[in-house]
XYZ file of C-alpha atoms in Angstrom:
507
model
C -0.232 0.134 0.296
C 1.204 3.692 -0.563
C 1.304 5.688 1.736
C 0.581 9.388 1.475
C 3.846 10.655 0.715
C 4.372 7.872 -1.953
C 1.419 9.370 -3.419
C 1.936 12.672 -3.287
C 5.354 11.868 -5.386
C 3.211 9.195 -7.411
C 1.219 12.343 -9.265
C 3.293 15.213 -9.030
C 0.654 15.920 -6.157
C 1.409 19.584 -5.973
C -1.877 21.480 -5.281
C -2.078 25.012 -6.638
C -2.496 27.381 -3.910
C -6.260 29.408 -4.140
C -4.718 33.093 -4.110
C -2.015 31.726 -7.532
C -4.645 30.435 -9.333
C -6.096 33.686 -9.238
C -3.102 35.608 -9.859
C -2.470 33.638 -12.971
C -6.024 33.914 -14.264
C -5.976 37.491 -14.218
C -2.299 38.046 -15.464
C -3.917 36.160 -18.484
C -7.018 38.153 -18.749
C -5.470 41.418 -17.774
C -1.742 41.720 -19.847
C -2.622 38.674 -22.345
C -5.932 39.665 -23.292
C -7.460 36.562 -22.630
C -10.960 35.643 -22.810
C -12.105 31.814 -23.586
C -15.737 30.134 -23.804
C -13.958 27.173 -22.505
C -11.636 26.478 -19.516
C -10.281 22.849 -19.709
C -7.776 21.956 -16.490
C -6.575 18.351 -17.493
C -5.052 17.478 -14.358
C -7.097 19.824 -11.787
C -6.423 18.264 -8.806
C -8.836 20.103 -6.088
C -10.224 22.226 -8.734
C -8.448 25.829 -7.400
C -7.514 26.453 -11.566
C -10.892 26.039 -12.618
C -12.615 28.216 -9.912
C -10.804 30.958 -10.093
C -11.377 31.120 -13.589
C -15.207 30.898 -13.198
C -14.440 33.908 -11.102
C -12.304 35.471 -12.875
C -12.852 34.910 -16.488
C -16.235 37.071 -18.181
C -17.326 34.514 -20.789
C -16.456 31.413 -19.831
C -19.563 29.167 -20.778
C -17.908 25.729 -19.661
C -15.113 24.731 -17.390
C -13.853 20.817 -17.393
C -12.137 18.941 -15.250
C -10.529 15.355 -15.371
C -8.568 14.520 -12.446
C -7.094 11.059 -11.785
C -7.720 10.947 -7.931
C -11.170 10.537 -7.097
C -11.247 11.986 -3.412
C -10.046 15.275 -5.720
C -13.105 15.105 -7.787
C -15.453 14.265 -5.083
C -13.513 18.183 -2.755
C -14.238 20.191 -6.518
C -17.456 19.164 -6.862
C -18.589 19.898 -3.193
C -16.318 23.992 -3.755
C -17.670 24.414 -6.751
C -21.191 25.153 -7.209
C -21.074 25.826 -10.268
C -24.107 25.358 -13.408
C -20.943 25.555 -15.519
C -18.320 23.010 -14.126
C -18.102 19.106 -14.217
C -15.390 17.054 -13.511
C -14.414 13.353 -14.393
C -12.811 10.710 -12.938
C -10.092 9.918 -15.614
C -6.966 9.633 -16.166
C -5.307 11.902 -18.827
C -3.267 9.860 -20.535
C -6.770 7.728 -21.381
C -8.858 10.544 -21.549
C -9.590 13.031 -25.126
C -9.333 16.098 -23.644
C -9.459 18.121 -26.899
C -13.813 16.740 -27.578
C -14.107 19.361 -25.158
C -12.575 21.874 -27.888
C -15.016 24.264 -29.152
C -14.939 28.140 -29.346
C -12.224 30.423 -27.950
C -10.938 27.750 -25.365
C -8.391 27.820 -22.366
C -5.770 25.244 -21.118
C -4.884 25.941 -17.934
C -3.352 23.694 -15.072
C -0.350 22.282 -12.541
C 0.260 18.775 -14.726
C 2.421 16.301 -12.132
C 5.815 17.770 -11.554
C 7.416 14.121 -11.807
C 9.436 11.744 -14.334
C 8.248 9.592 -16.291
C 11.088 6.266 -14.475
C 10.013 7.703 -11.298
C 6.677 6.431 -11.545
C 4.929 3.319 -11.469
C 1.899 3.311 -12.410
C 0.711 6.860 -13.072
C 2.355 7.899 -16.682
C 1.887 6.870 -20.602
C 2.986 4.431 -22.317
C 6.638 4.078 -21.739
C 7.644 5.610 -25.766
C 9.585 7.365 -26.880
C 7.925 9.860 -28.105
C 10.691 12.665 -29.258
C 12.379 9.786 -31.262
C 15.390 9.874 -29.877
C 18.574 7.855 -30.813
C 19.322 4.693 -28.805
C 22.147 6.015 -27.653
C 20.068 8.893 -26.063
C 17.832 6.803 -25.582
C 19.924 3.970 -23.173
C 21.978 6.779 -20.753
C 18.581 8.407 -20.269
C 18.321 11.716 -22.637
C 14.546 9.971 -23.265
C 14.018 10.159 -19.317
C 10.972 13.115 -19.419
C 8.711 15.191 -17.613
C 5.051 14.166 -17.174
C 4.508 17.439 -17.244
C 6.473 18.268 -20.530
C 4.271 15.040 -22.049
C 1.005 16.793 -21.393
C 2.130 20.719 -22.779
C 3.323 18.305 -25.759
C -0.093 16.248 -25.488
C -1.736 19.314 -26.050
C -0.298 21.203 -27.934
C -0.314 18.506 -30.646
C -4.542 18.050 -30.209
C -4.814 22.374 -30.330
C -2.807 22.740 -34.289
C -4.119 25.302 -35.953
C -6.988 26.451 -33.382
C -7.825 28.921 -30.867
C -6.642 27.418 -28.289
C -4.803 29.055 -25.578
C -2.787 26.598 -23.422
C -1.127 28.114 -19.625
C 0.531 25.588 -17.383
C 2.422 25.694 -14.729
C 5.627 24.222 -15.427
C 9.897 23.932 -14.328
C 11.988 25.993 -16.681
C 13.522 23.539 -17.548
C 10.327 22.032 -18.950
C 8.956 25.066 -20.261
C 12.476 25.441 -22.900
C 11.761 21.468 -23.961
C 8.707 22.948 -25.269
C 10.055 25.848 -26.899
C 12.175 23.185 -28.858
C 9.721 20.619 -29.616
C 7.451 23.707 -31.205
C 10.591 24.574 -33.482
C 11.228 21.129 -34.313
C 7.661 19.953 -34.652
C 7.506 23.786 -36.980
C 3.865 23.963 -34.849
C 2.389 27.340 -35.529
C 1.792 29.100 -32.573
C 1.361 33.422 -32.612
C 3.032 33.987 -29.294
C 4.823 32.827 -26.699
C 6.224 33.435 -23.087
C 7.358 32.326 -19.866
C 6.430 34.128 -16.089
C 8.707 32.984 -13.960
C 7.964 32.581 -10.575
C 8.706 31.582 -6.827
C 7.921 27.987 -6.492
C 9.841 27.772 -2.708
C 7.151 29.737 -1.763
C 4.387 29.097 -3.696
C 4.706 25.203 -3.425
C 7.690 24.261 -1.275
C 9.721 23.034 -3.463
C 13.415 24.646 -4.670
C 13.051 24.422 -8.298
C 13.600 27.073 -11.402
C 9.074 27.324 -12.527
C 6.933 29.421 -14.410
C 3.440 30.251 -15.813
C 4.323 28.751 -19.851
C 1.736 30.669 -22.411
C 1.108 29.746 -26.002
C -2.093 30.732 -28.088
C -2.489 28.334 -30.654
C -2.274 29.941 -34.183
C -5.505 29.441 -36.422
C -3.122 30.748 -40.005
C -0.247 29.255 -39.768
C 2.159 32.238 -38.106
C 5.307 30.580 -36.403
C 6.466 32.739 -33.818
C 9.465 31.473 -32.748
C 11.051 34.314 -30.017
C 10.380 33.770 -25.701
C 10.156 37.234 -23.810
C 10.586 35.814 -20.264
C 8.198 38.177 -17.145
C 8.838 37.920 -13.588
C 5.331 37.470 -12.872
C 5.604 39.715 -10.363
C 6.635 42.565 -12.909
C 4.962 41.669 -15.896
C 5.182 44.958 -17.969
C 9.042 44.158 -17.870
C 10.691 41.841 -19.960
C 14.010 39.644 -18.204
C 15.230 38.326 -21.610
C 13.980 36.775 -24.898
C 14.995 33.626 -25.896
C 14.744 32.373 -29.752
C 14.185 28.639 -30.131
C 15.226 28.459 -34.289
C 16.990 25.425 -36.162
C 16.368 23.255 -33.384
C 18.536 25.394 -30.573
C 17.608 27.638 -28.057
C 19.252 31.348 -27.446
C 19.256 34.019 -25.182
C 18.942 36.871 -27.309
C 21.623 39.796 -26.254
C 23.215 42.661 -27.541
C 26.865 42.146 -28.339
C 27.259 38.512 -27.943
C 30.076 37.131 -30.904
C 28.548 35.268 -33.113
C 30.782 31.828 -32.859
C 28.035 29.745 -33.241
C 28.313 26.260 -35.037
C 29.558 22.869 -34.649
C 32.265 21.819 -33.345
C 35.082 20.242 -35.238
C 36.398 18.600 -32.193
C 33.697 15.770 -29.973
C 33.369 16.942 -26.722
C 33.209 14.292 -24.289
C 31.759 13.096 -21.443
C 33.485 11.784 -18.502
C 33.799 8.217 -17.451
C 30.758 6.574 -15.619
C 31.190 3.839 -13.071
C 27.864 3.890 -11.085
C 30.282 2.545 -8.403
C 31.858 5.694 -7.195
C 32.426 3.935 -3.421
C 34.420 0.971 -4.408
C 36.432 2.607 -8.297
C 36.713 6.533 -5.999
C 39.918 5.939 -4.447
C 42.432 8.891 -1.713
C 46.140 7.738 -1.615
C 47.285 6.743 1.351
C 50.695 5.422 0.658
C 52.490 3.514 -2.525
C 50.283 1.709 -3.870
C 47.851 1.674 -0.911
C 43.995 3.198 -1.337
C 41.340 4.231 0.554
C 37.763 3.500 -1.268
C 34.380 5.909 0.360
C 33.693 2.510 2.422
C 36.818 3.644 4.316
C 38.277 0.528 3.391
C 41.977 0.643 2.776
C 43.095 -1.688 0.126
C 46.353 -2.260 -1.711
C 46.000 -2.719 -5.166
C 48.693 -2.383 -7.971
C 48.773 1.389 -10.030
C 48.266 0.552 -13.568
C 44.144 0.925 -13.586
C 44.838 3.785 -11.538
C 44.420 7.534 -12.714
C 44.316 10.584 -11.319
C 40.386 11.977 -11.352
C 38.840 15.697 -11.232
C 35.559 15.711 -10.304
C 32.822 18.271 -11.530
C 33.116 20.494 -8.434
C 36.881 20.393 -8.994
C 37.800 22.539 -12.052
C 38.614 25.973 -9.968
C 41.867 26.637 -11.513
C 42.657 26.721 -15.335
C 45.785 25.035 -15.036
C 45.798 21.062 -13.000
C 48.611 19.310 -13.483
C 49.806 18.328 -9.748
C 48.070 17.307 -6.100
C 45.051 15.124 -6.754
C 43.182 14.030 -4.341
C 41.498 11.713 -6.419
C 41.835 8.852 -8.103
C 39.771 6.288 -10.126
C 39.826 2.418 -11.289
C 39.297 2.268 -15.410
C 38.854 -1.273 -16.047
C 37.844 -1.141 -19.674
C 40.098 1.775 -22.868
C 37.159 0.508 -24.747
C 33.275 0.236 -24.291
C 32.960 -3.585 -23.892
C 35.895 -4.816 -23.471
C 36.279 -8.271 -21.469
C 37.832 -7.163 -18.346
C 39.397 -10.742 -17.601
C 43.240 -9.599 -18.828
C 43.409 -7.758 -15.155
C 43.948 -11.018 -13.782
C 46.759 -11.301 -15.232
C 47.923 -7.729 -15.064
C 46.265 -6.406 -12.192
C 45.977 -9.363 -9.415
C 45.245 -7.822 -6.536
C 43.110 -5.285 -8.394
C 41.496 -8.021 -9.574
C 40.465 -9.830 -6.426
C 39.050 -5.925 -4.788
C 36.496 -6.154 -8.050
C 35.461 -9.907 -7.105
C 35.308 -9.898 -3.313
C 32.530 -7.031 -4.713
C 31.634 -7.999 -7.732
C 27.614 -8.432 -6.458
C 27.901 -4.191 -5.663
C 29.045 -3.813 -9.614
C 25.933 -6.526 -10.662
C 23.264 -4.380 -9.333
C 23.964 -1.377 -10.708
C 20.213 0.008 -11.885
C 21.701 1.415 -16.070
C 20.844 -0.730 -18.324
C 24.412 0.171 -20.276
C 25.540 -2.732 -18.059
C 23.335 -5.741 -18.718
C 24.999 -8.131 -20.771
C 28.493 -5.999 -20.477
C 30.951 -7.942 -18.689
C 31.918 -7.415 -15.394
C 33.059 -4.554 -13.968
C 32.259 -2.727 -16.412
C 32.602 1.060 -17.757
C 31.159 4.159 -19.679
C 32.395 6.559 -21.082
C 35.366 5.223 -22.275
C 37.443 5.325 -25.359
C 41.103 5.962 -26.585
C 40.243 10.089 -26.162
C 39.950 8.953 -22.404
C 43.266 8.333 -22.437
C 44.309 11.565 -24.004
C 47.723 13.013 -22.202
C 46.223 16.371 -22.183
C 42.379 17.441 -21.988
C 40.791 20.558 -21.467
C 37.356 19.809 -19.113
C 35.019 21.945 -17.909
C 32.319 21.367 -15.453
C 28.654 20.512 -16.084
C 27.007 22.087 -12.965
C 29.138 26.060 -13.029
C 26.661 28.567 -13.626
C 30.096 30.427 -15.095
C 32.311 28.288 -17.280
C 36.138 27.515 -16.266
C 37.678 25.475 -18.695
C 41.300 23.846 -17.009
C 43.660 22.305 -18.684
C 44.680 18.971 -17.545
C 47.533 16.955 -17.299
C 49.940 14.063 -14.856
C 52.372 11.906 -15.367
C 48.936 9.466 -16.101
C 46.259 10.616 -18.064
C 44.002 12.609 -16.504
C 40.061 10.768 -16.307
C 37.276 14.006 -15.487
C 33.704 12.163 -13.267
C 29.928 12.187 -16.342
C 29.017 15.184 -15.128
C 31.921 16.657 -16.648
C 33.300 16.831 -20.310
C 36.637 17.817 -22.246
C 38.537 17.652 -25.264
C 41.327 15.065 -26.420
C 44.480 16.630 -26.978
C 48.070 14.809 -27.914
C 50.400 18.264 -27.367
C 50.307 20.484 -24.363
C 50.712 23.492 -26.762
C 47.833 22.946 -27.681
C 45.516 22.218 -25.146
C 46.878 25.595 -23.393
C 46.104 27.538 -26.683
C 42.581 26.365 -26.229
C 41.875 26.651 -22.466
C 42.554 30.396 -22.642
C 40.325 30.469 -26.200
C 37.728 28.617 -24.114
C 38.333 31.207 -21.796
C 38.210 34.567 -23.351
C 35.325 37.187 -23.173
C 34.106 36.268 -26.443
C 33.441 32.990 -25.719
C 32.367 32.889 -22.605
C 29.853 35.886 -23.406
C 28.175 33.112 -25.998
C 28.153 30.479 -23.769
C 26.431 32.436 -21.851
C 24.003 33.197 -24.239
C 23.674 30.008 -25.074
C 22.968 27.899 -21.569
C 21.020 28.110 -18.952
C 21.774 29.075 -15.409
C 18.827 28.223 -13.659
C 18.956 24.311 -15.655
C 20.556 20.948 -13.587
C 23.033 21.085 -15.931
C 23.666 24.245 -18.244
C 26.837 23.176 -19.296
C 26.298 20.076 -21.394
C 27.894 18.380 -24.713
C 25.304 19.329 -26.927
C 25.280 23.293 -25.449
C 29.298 23.187 -25.837
C 29.308 21.544 -29.173
C 28.290 24.392 -30.567
C 31.054 26.419 -30.461
C 32.079 26.323 -34.157
C 36.649 26.458 -33.034
C 36.755 28.295 -36.525
C 34.411 30.821 -36.400
C 36.985 31.722 -32.927
C 39.712 31.806 -34.399
C 39.008 33.722 -36.877
C 37.391 36.705 -34.172
C 39.261 36.021 -31.104
C 43.207 37.553 -32.111
C 46.603 36.698 -30.373
C 46.204 39.738 -27.679
C 42.823 38.244 -26.692
C 44.725 35.105 -25.688
C 47.456 37.027 -23.730
C 45.084 39.468 -21.929
C 42.862 36.074 -21.216
C 45.943 34.373 -19.294
C 46.636 38.179 -17.419
C 43.223 38.035 -15.870
C 43.405 34.374 -14.869
C 46.406 35.151 -13.202
C 49.210 32.865 -15.661
C 53.015 33.388 -16.497
C 52.804 34.924 -19.945
C 53.359 31.384 -22.161
C 51.076 31.591 -24.848
C 53.182 32.653 -27.908
C 52.329 33.895 -31.545
C 53.590 30.320 -32.904
C 51.797 28.586 -29.878
C 48.493 30.320 -31.180
C 48.727 29.855 -35.511
C 49.857 25.827 -34.472
C 46.510 25.844 -33.064
C 44.680 27.837 -35.496
C 46.134 25.824 -38.291
C 44.915 22.913 -36.095
C 41.735 23.984 -36.342
C 41.125 24.478 -39.646
C 42.560 21.596 -40.503
C 40.060 19.093 -38.360
C 37.432 21.570 -39.493
C 37.948 20.984 -43.149
C 37.777 17.168 -42.487
C 34.494 17.386 -40.338
C 33.358 19.340 -43.570
C 34.012 16.319 -45.479
C 33.433 13.688 -44.149
């Protein structure tokens, strides 16, 4: 039996306070001039949005609520004594809400704030509804927010109709919806976001907004979204462009470095077993794992590790505090070789095999024992330029040591085989122009502002064309680094980028 907290999580049950529902309806009426004849809340809860809509809007003829929780349906009927109102005890995923569309219609509500992977029964059929690649689906990119799914289904059923959609959601969900509007070439007249304090409203610490979409009846293709603070609805905080499959904050004085990086950004190693694989060195061939076990292991498979939180200086090459055990040089490589190469390490792993076998990710299914993910020839590059995916403002660091430096799977890097190119690239990425560009295509409220997809948009050829040697010298000084960049290093790196770009274009 599910206890109340489990039910709350399962249903993404965060009821909209009455005062806030009224605030949203007044904003829609006064600022966006909405005057619906039909109001539909596809996940209405106890009915606060519908009650507010009936009181605020002047021309409502019908208010429809759909709710999976039978107890809430009863509360709706008790609280809303209005002949225009009706609530249906149904699941949104099996109920066709669009059959109620007539005249001017407003979809309004607060769909569940929960991920499909976390739910047991209150979810749609598990399909790859965005058509993601097999790799993305396996590694978690196909995991989606139920709220996002609901909004997209409402959009799909409203194309070409006189419909407005106003939904409370996380800002990350809203941005995903913008991308889907573009990807599916959906006609819309207007798109806006109104941010609000979700901690105050719902006691949830998440960046959130009211997402408003006015569907188009004449094939209009609005592709800019103005963002406001809901408390200051007359002041535009920023404008987000969603075109060609990409989001970008429209800002002045941002250099055009948009394109495709001619070098491939790589993600760090993934093992899902940090308590055993991540180590501290306590002496010659002696290590302590996160379970506080001190063990003697051969050094052959142990490498310095930089975690996401450790990208604090532009050059990192000594005094490593953490190490990681790397069992493979490429995905799916057999691991039996460890038995001969490093017998103590082999014993360490086998003595704890049950922990490795209990890892939940499907990427390990059918893989050799002690497998990792995110390993390849690039992992063992002598030099890397890496960055944390979590920082709000990126700092790119040059990483090197006697042995290749590994980064964790919340970090990203470019591999290099020589110091000069790596150092020059680090300066270029930390330059003012690249920093401005990156801040225009990332969003600080995202769980991970800098991902491979974001970083891959940095066109290094454009960087080489737009960033001078003098600007690298200036960056070096700003980073408090000794003056070691030379014009020769700059020219050699620029030439390398030109060659790589040519290879990319003709491959």
